[in-house]
PDB file of C-alpha atoms in Angstrom:
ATOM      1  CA  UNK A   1     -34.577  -7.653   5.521  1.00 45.00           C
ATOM      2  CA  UNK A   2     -34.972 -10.163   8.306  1.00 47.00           C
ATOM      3  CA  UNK A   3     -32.735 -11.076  10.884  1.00 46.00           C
ATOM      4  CA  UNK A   4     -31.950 -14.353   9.339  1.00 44.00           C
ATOM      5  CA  UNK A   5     -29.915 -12.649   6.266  1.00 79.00           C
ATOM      6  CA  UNK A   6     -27.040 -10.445   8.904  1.00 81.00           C
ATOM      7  CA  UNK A   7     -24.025 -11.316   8.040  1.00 83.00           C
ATOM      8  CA  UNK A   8     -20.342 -11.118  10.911  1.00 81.00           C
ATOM      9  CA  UNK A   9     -17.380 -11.528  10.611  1.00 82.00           C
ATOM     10  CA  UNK A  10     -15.798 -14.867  11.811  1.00 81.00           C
ATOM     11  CA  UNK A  11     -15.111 -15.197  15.886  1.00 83.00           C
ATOM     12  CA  UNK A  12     -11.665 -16.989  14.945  1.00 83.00           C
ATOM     13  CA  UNK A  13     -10.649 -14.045  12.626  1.00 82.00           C
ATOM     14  CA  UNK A  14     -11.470 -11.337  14.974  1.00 85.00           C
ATOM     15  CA  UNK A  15      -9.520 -13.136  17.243  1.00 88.00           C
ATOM     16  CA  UNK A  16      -6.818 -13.063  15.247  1.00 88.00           C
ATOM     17  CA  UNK A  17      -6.846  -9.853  14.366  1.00 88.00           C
ATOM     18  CA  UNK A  18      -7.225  -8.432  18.711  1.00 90.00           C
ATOM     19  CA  UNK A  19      -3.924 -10.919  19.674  1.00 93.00           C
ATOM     20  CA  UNK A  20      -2.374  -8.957  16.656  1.00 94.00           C
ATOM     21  CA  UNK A  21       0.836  -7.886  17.822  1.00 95.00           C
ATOM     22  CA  UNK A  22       2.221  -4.292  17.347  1.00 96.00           C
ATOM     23  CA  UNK A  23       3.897  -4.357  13.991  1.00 95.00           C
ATOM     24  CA  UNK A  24       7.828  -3.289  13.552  1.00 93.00           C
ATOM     25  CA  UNK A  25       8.622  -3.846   9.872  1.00 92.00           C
ATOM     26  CA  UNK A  26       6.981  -3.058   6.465  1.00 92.00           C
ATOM     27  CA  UNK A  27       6.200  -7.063   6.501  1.00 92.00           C
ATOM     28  CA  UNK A  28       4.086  -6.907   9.645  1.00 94.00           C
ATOM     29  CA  UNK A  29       2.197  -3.340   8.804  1.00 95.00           C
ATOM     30  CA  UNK A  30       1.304  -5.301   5.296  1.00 94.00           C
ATOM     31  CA  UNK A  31       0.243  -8.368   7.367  1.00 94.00           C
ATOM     32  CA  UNK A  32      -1.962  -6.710   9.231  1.00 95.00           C
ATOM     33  CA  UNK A  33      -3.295  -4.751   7.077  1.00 94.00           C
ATOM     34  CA  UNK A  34      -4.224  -8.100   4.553  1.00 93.00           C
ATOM     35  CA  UNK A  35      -5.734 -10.003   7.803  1.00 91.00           C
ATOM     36  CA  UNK A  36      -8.003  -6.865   9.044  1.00 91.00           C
ATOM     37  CA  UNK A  37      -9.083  -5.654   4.807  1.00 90.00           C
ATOM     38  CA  UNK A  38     -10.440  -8.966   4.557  1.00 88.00           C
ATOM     39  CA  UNK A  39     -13.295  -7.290   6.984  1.00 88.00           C
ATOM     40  CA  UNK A  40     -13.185  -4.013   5.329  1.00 89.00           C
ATOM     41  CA  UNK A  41     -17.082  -3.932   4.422  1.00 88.00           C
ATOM     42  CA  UNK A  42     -17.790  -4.160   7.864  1.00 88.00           C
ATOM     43  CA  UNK A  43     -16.190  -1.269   9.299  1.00 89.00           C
ATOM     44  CA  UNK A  44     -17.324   2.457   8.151  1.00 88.00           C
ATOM     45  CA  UNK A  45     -14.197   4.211   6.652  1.00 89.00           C
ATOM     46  CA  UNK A  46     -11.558   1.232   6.894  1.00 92.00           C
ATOM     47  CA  UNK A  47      -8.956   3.375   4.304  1.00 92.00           C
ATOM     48  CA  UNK A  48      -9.724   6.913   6.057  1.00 91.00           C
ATOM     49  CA  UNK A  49      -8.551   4.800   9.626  1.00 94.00           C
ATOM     50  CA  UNK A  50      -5.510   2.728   7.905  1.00 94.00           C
ATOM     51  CA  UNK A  51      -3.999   5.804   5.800  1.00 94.00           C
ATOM     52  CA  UNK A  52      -1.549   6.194   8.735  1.00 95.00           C
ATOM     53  CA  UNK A  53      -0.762   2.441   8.742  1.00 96.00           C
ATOM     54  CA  UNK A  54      -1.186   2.258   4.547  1.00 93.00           C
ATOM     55  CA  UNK A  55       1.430   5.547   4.510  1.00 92.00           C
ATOM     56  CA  UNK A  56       4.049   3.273   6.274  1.00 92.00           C
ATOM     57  CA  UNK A  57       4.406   0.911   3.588  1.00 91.00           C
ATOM     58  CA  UNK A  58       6.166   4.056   0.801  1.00 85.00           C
ATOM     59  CA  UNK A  59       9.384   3.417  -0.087  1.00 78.00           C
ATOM     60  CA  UNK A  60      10.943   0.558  -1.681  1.00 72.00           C
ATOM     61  CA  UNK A  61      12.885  -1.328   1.242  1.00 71.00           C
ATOM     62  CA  UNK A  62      10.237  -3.886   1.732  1.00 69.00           C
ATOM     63  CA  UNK A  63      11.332  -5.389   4.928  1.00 70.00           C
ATOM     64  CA  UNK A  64      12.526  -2.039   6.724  1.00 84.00           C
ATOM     65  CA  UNK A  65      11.710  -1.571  10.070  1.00 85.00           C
ATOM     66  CA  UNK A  66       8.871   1.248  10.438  1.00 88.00           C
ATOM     67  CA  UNK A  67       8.655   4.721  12.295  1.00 90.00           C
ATOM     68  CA  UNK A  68       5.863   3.358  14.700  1.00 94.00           C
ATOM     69  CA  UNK A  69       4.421   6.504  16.342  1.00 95.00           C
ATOM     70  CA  UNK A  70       0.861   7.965  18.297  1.00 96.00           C
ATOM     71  CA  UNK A  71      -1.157   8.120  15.319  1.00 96.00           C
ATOM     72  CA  UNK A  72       0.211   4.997  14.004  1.00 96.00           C
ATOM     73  CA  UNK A  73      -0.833   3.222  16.824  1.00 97.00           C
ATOM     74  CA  UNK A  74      -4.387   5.038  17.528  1.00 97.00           C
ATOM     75  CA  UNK A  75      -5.170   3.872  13.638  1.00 96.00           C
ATOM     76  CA  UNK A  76      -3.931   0.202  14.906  1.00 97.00           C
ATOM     77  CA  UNK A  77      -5.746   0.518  18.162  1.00 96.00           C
ATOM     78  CA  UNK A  78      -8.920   2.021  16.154  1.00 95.00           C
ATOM     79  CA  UNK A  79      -9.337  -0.890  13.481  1.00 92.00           C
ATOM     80  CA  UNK A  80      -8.922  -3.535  16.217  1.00 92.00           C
ATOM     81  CA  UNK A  81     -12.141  -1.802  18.471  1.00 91.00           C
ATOM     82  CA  UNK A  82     -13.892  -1.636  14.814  1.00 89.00           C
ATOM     83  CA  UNK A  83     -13.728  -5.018  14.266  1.00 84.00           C
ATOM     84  CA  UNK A  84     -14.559  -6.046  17.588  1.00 80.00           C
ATOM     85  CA  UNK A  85     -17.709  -4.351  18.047  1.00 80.00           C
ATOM     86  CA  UNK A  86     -19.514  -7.040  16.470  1.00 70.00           C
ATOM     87  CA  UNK A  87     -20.071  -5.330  13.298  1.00 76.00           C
ATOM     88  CA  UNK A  88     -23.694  -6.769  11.593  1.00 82.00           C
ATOM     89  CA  UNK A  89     -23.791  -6.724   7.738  1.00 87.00           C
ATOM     90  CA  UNK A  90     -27.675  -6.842   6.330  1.00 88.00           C
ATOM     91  CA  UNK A  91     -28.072  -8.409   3.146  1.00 89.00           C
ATOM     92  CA  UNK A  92     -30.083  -5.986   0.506  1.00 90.00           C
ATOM     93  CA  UNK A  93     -34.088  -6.221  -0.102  1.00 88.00           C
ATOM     94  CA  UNK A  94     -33.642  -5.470  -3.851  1.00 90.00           C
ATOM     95  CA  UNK A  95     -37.895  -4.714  -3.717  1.00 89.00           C
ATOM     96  CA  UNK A  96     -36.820  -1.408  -1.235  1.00 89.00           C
ATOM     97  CA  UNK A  97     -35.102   1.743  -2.155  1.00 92.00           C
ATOM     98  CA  UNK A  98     -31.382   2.215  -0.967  1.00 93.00           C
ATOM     99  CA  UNK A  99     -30.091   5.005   1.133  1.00 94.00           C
ATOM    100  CA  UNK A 100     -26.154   6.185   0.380  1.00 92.00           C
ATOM    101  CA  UNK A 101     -24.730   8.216   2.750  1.00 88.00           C
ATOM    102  CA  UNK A 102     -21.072   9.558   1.612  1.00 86.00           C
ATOM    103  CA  UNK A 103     -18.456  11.547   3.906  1.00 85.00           C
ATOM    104  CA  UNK A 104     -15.459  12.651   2.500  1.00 83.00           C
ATOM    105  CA  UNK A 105     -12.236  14.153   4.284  1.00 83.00           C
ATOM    106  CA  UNK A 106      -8.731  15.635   3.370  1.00 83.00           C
ATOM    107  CA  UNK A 107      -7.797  11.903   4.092  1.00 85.00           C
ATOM    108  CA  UNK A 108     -10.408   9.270   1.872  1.00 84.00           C
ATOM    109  CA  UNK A 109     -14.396   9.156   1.503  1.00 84.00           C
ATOM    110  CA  UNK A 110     -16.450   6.831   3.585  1.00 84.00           C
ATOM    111  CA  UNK A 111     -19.934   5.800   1.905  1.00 86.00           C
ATOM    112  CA  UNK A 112     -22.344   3.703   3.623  1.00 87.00           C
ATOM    113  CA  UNK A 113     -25.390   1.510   2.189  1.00 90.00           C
ATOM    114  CA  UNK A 114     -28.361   0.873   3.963  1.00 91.00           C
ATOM    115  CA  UNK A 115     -32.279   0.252   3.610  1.00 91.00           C
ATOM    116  CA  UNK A 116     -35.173   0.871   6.202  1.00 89.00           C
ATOM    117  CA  UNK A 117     -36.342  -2.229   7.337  1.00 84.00           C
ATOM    118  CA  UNK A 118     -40.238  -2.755   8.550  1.00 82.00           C
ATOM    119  CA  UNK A 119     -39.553  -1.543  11.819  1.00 86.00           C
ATOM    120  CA  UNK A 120     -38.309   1.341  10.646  1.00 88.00           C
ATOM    121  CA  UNK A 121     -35.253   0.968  11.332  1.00 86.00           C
ATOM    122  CA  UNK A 122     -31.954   1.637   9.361  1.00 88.00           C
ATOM    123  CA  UNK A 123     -29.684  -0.831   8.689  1.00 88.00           C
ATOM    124  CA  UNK A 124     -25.901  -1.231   6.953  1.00 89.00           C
ATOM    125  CA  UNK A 125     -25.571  -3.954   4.292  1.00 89.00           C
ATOM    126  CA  UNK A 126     -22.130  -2.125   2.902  1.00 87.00           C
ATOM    127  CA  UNK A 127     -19.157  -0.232   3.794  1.00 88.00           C
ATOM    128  CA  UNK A 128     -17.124   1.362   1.419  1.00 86.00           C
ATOM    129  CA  UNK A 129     -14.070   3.724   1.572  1.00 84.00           C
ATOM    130  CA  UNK A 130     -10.952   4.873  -0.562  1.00 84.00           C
ATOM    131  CA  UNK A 131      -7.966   7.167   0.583  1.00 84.00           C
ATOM    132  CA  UNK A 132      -7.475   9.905  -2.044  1.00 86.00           C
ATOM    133  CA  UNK A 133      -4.462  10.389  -3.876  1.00 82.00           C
ATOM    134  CA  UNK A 134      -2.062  12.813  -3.284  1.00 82.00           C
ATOM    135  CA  UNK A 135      -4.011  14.723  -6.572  1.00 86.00           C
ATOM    136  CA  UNK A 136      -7.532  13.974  -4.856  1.00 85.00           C
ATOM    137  CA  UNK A 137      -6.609  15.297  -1.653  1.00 81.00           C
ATOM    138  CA  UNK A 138      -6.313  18.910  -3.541  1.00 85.00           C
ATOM    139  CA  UNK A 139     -10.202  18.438  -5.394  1.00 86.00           C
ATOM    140  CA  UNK A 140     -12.822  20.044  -3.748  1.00 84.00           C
ATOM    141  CA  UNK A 141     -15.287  18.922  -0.739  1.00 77.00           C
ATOM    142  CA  UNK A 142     -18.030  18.320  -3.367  1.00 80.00           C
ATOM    143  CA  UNK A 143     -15.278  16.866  -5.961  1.00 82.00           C
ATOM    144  CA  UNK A 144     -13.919  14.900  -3.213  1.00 79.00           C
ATOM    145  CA  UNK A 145     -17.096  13.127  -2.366  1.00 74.00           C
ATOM    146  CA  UNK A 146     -18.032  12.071  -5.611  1.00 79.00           C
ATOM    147  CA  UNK A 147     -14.299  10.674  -6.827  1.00 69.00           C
ATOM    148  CA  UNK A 148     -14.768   7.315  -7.637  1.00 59.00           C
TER     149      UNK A 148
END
């Protein structure tokens, strides 16, 4: 892994996604949620921090207003400083062993992807993350972190 082969997301984009306004309607949640998921590799549990945003779009009125509140916005809030921390994105030495980290929650499973590069040093090349079901949210810790 050399520093040619890191991989961020595109200046314009993240742009796009900070000037973001504060969504009101099912429409603008879904928006949001399409522009910032393109990214979703890059940032370590994107569906554990968007399950408050993802849980406003239930129902079947598709261009209701939503019940914007705190946690709402600290998801909203949370994905935008994600995405603007300059997230780096290694791209795999298939010759060197991988490392998977996994966290799971009552909420989704984060897993990470990385390999030691010859500094020693650890570095992403993958982010992945789910939000469980309403079924997976009753498995167990150990159940939890191996669903999927």
């Amino acid at each position: 892994m050399s520093d040619a082969y890191v991989r961020q997301p595109t200046e314009l984009k993240i742009q796009a996604i900070k000037d973001f306004p504060t969504p009101t309607t099912k429409t603008q949640v879904r928006a949001f949620l399409g522009l910032a998921g393109y990214y979703r590799r890059y940032i370590p549990e994107f569906s554990v921090i968007t399950a408050p945003l993802t849980d406003l779009l239930e129902g079947k009125i598709r261009k209701s207003t939503v019940d914007w509140n705190e946690t709402c916005q600290k998801a909203f809030d949370e994905l935008k400083d994600k995405l603007t921390e300059n997230p780096e994105l290694y791209s795999p030495d298939f010759t060197k062993p991988f490392i998977v980290q996994c966290d799971a929650s009552n909420i989704g499973v984060g897993v990470v992807l990385s390999q030691i590069n010859g500094k020693e040093e650890e570095h992403p090349f993958m982010f992945l993350s789910k939000k469980f079901s309403k079924t997976e949210q009753n498995y167990s810790t150990t159940e939890r972190e191996c669903a999927n």
